[in-house]
Coordinates of C-alpha atoms in Angstrom, one line a residue:
X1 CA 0.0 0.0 0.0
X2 CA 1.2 3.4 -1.1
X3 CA 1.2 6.3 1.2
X4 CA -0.7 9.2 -0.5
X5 CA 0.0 11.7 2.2
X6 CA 1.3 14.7 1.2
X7 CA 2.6 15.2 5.0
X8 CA 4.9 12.5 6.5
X9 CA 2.7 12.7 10.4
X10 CA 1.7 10.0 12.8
X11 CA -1.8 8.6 13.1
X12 CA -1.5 10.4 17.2
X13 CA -0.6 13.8 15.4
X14 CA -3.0 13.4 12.8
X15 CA -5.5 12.7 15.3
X16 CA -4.5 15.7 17.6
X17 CA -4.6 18.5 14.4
X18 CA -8.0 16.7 13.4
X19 CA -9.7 16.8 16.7
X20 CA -8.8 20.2 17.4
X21 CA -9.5 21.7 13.8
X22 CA -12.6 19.7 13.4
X23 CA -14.0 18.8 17.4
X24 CA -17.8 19.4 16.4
X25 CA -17.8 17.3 13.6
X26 CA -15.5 14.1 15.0
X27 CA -18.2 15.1 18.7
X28 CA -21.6 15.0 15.7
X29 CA -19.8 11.7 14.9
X30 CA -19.7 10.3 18.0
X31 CA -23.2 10.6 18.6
X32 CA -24.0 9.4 15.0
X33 CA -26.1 6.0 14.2
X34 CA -23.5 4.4 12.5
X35 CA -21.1 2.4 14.2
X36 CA -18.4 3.4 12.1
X37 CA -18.5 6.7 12.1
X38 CA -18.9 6.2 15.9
X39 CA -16.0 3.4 16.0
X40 CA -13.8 6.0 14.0
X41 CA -14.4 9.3 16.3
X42 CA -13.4 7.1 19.3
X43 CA -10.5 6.2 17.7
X44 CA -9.8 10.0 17.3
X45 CA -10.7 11.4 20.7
X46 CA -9.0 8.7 22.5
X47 CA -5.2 9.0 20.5
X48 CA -5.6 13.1 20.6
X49 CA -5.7 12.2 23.8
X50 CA -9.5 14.1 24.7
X51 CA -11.2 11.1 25.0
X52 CA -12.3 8.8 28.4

């Protein structure tokens, strides 16, 4: 598998930049109906370290 990425970042720092320049949406997801989009905002919230 290829990386695409035009910036060379961790999935934790990814997750950090993401939660903070995008909290209400990852929070929206959290409370979605679909367990992926929950599953995935977990994921987010817990490596930016924001999570329980």
């Amino acid at each position: 598998m290829n990386n695409e990425s035009t910036s060379n970042i961790n999935f934790s720092e990814w997750a950090k930049r993401t939660y903070a320049e995008h909290h209400e949406t990852v929070e929206h997801m959290k409370n979605s109906s679909d367990p992926l989009d929950r599953a995935i905002a977990n994921r987010i919230t817990c490596v930016a370290g924001v999570g329980q």
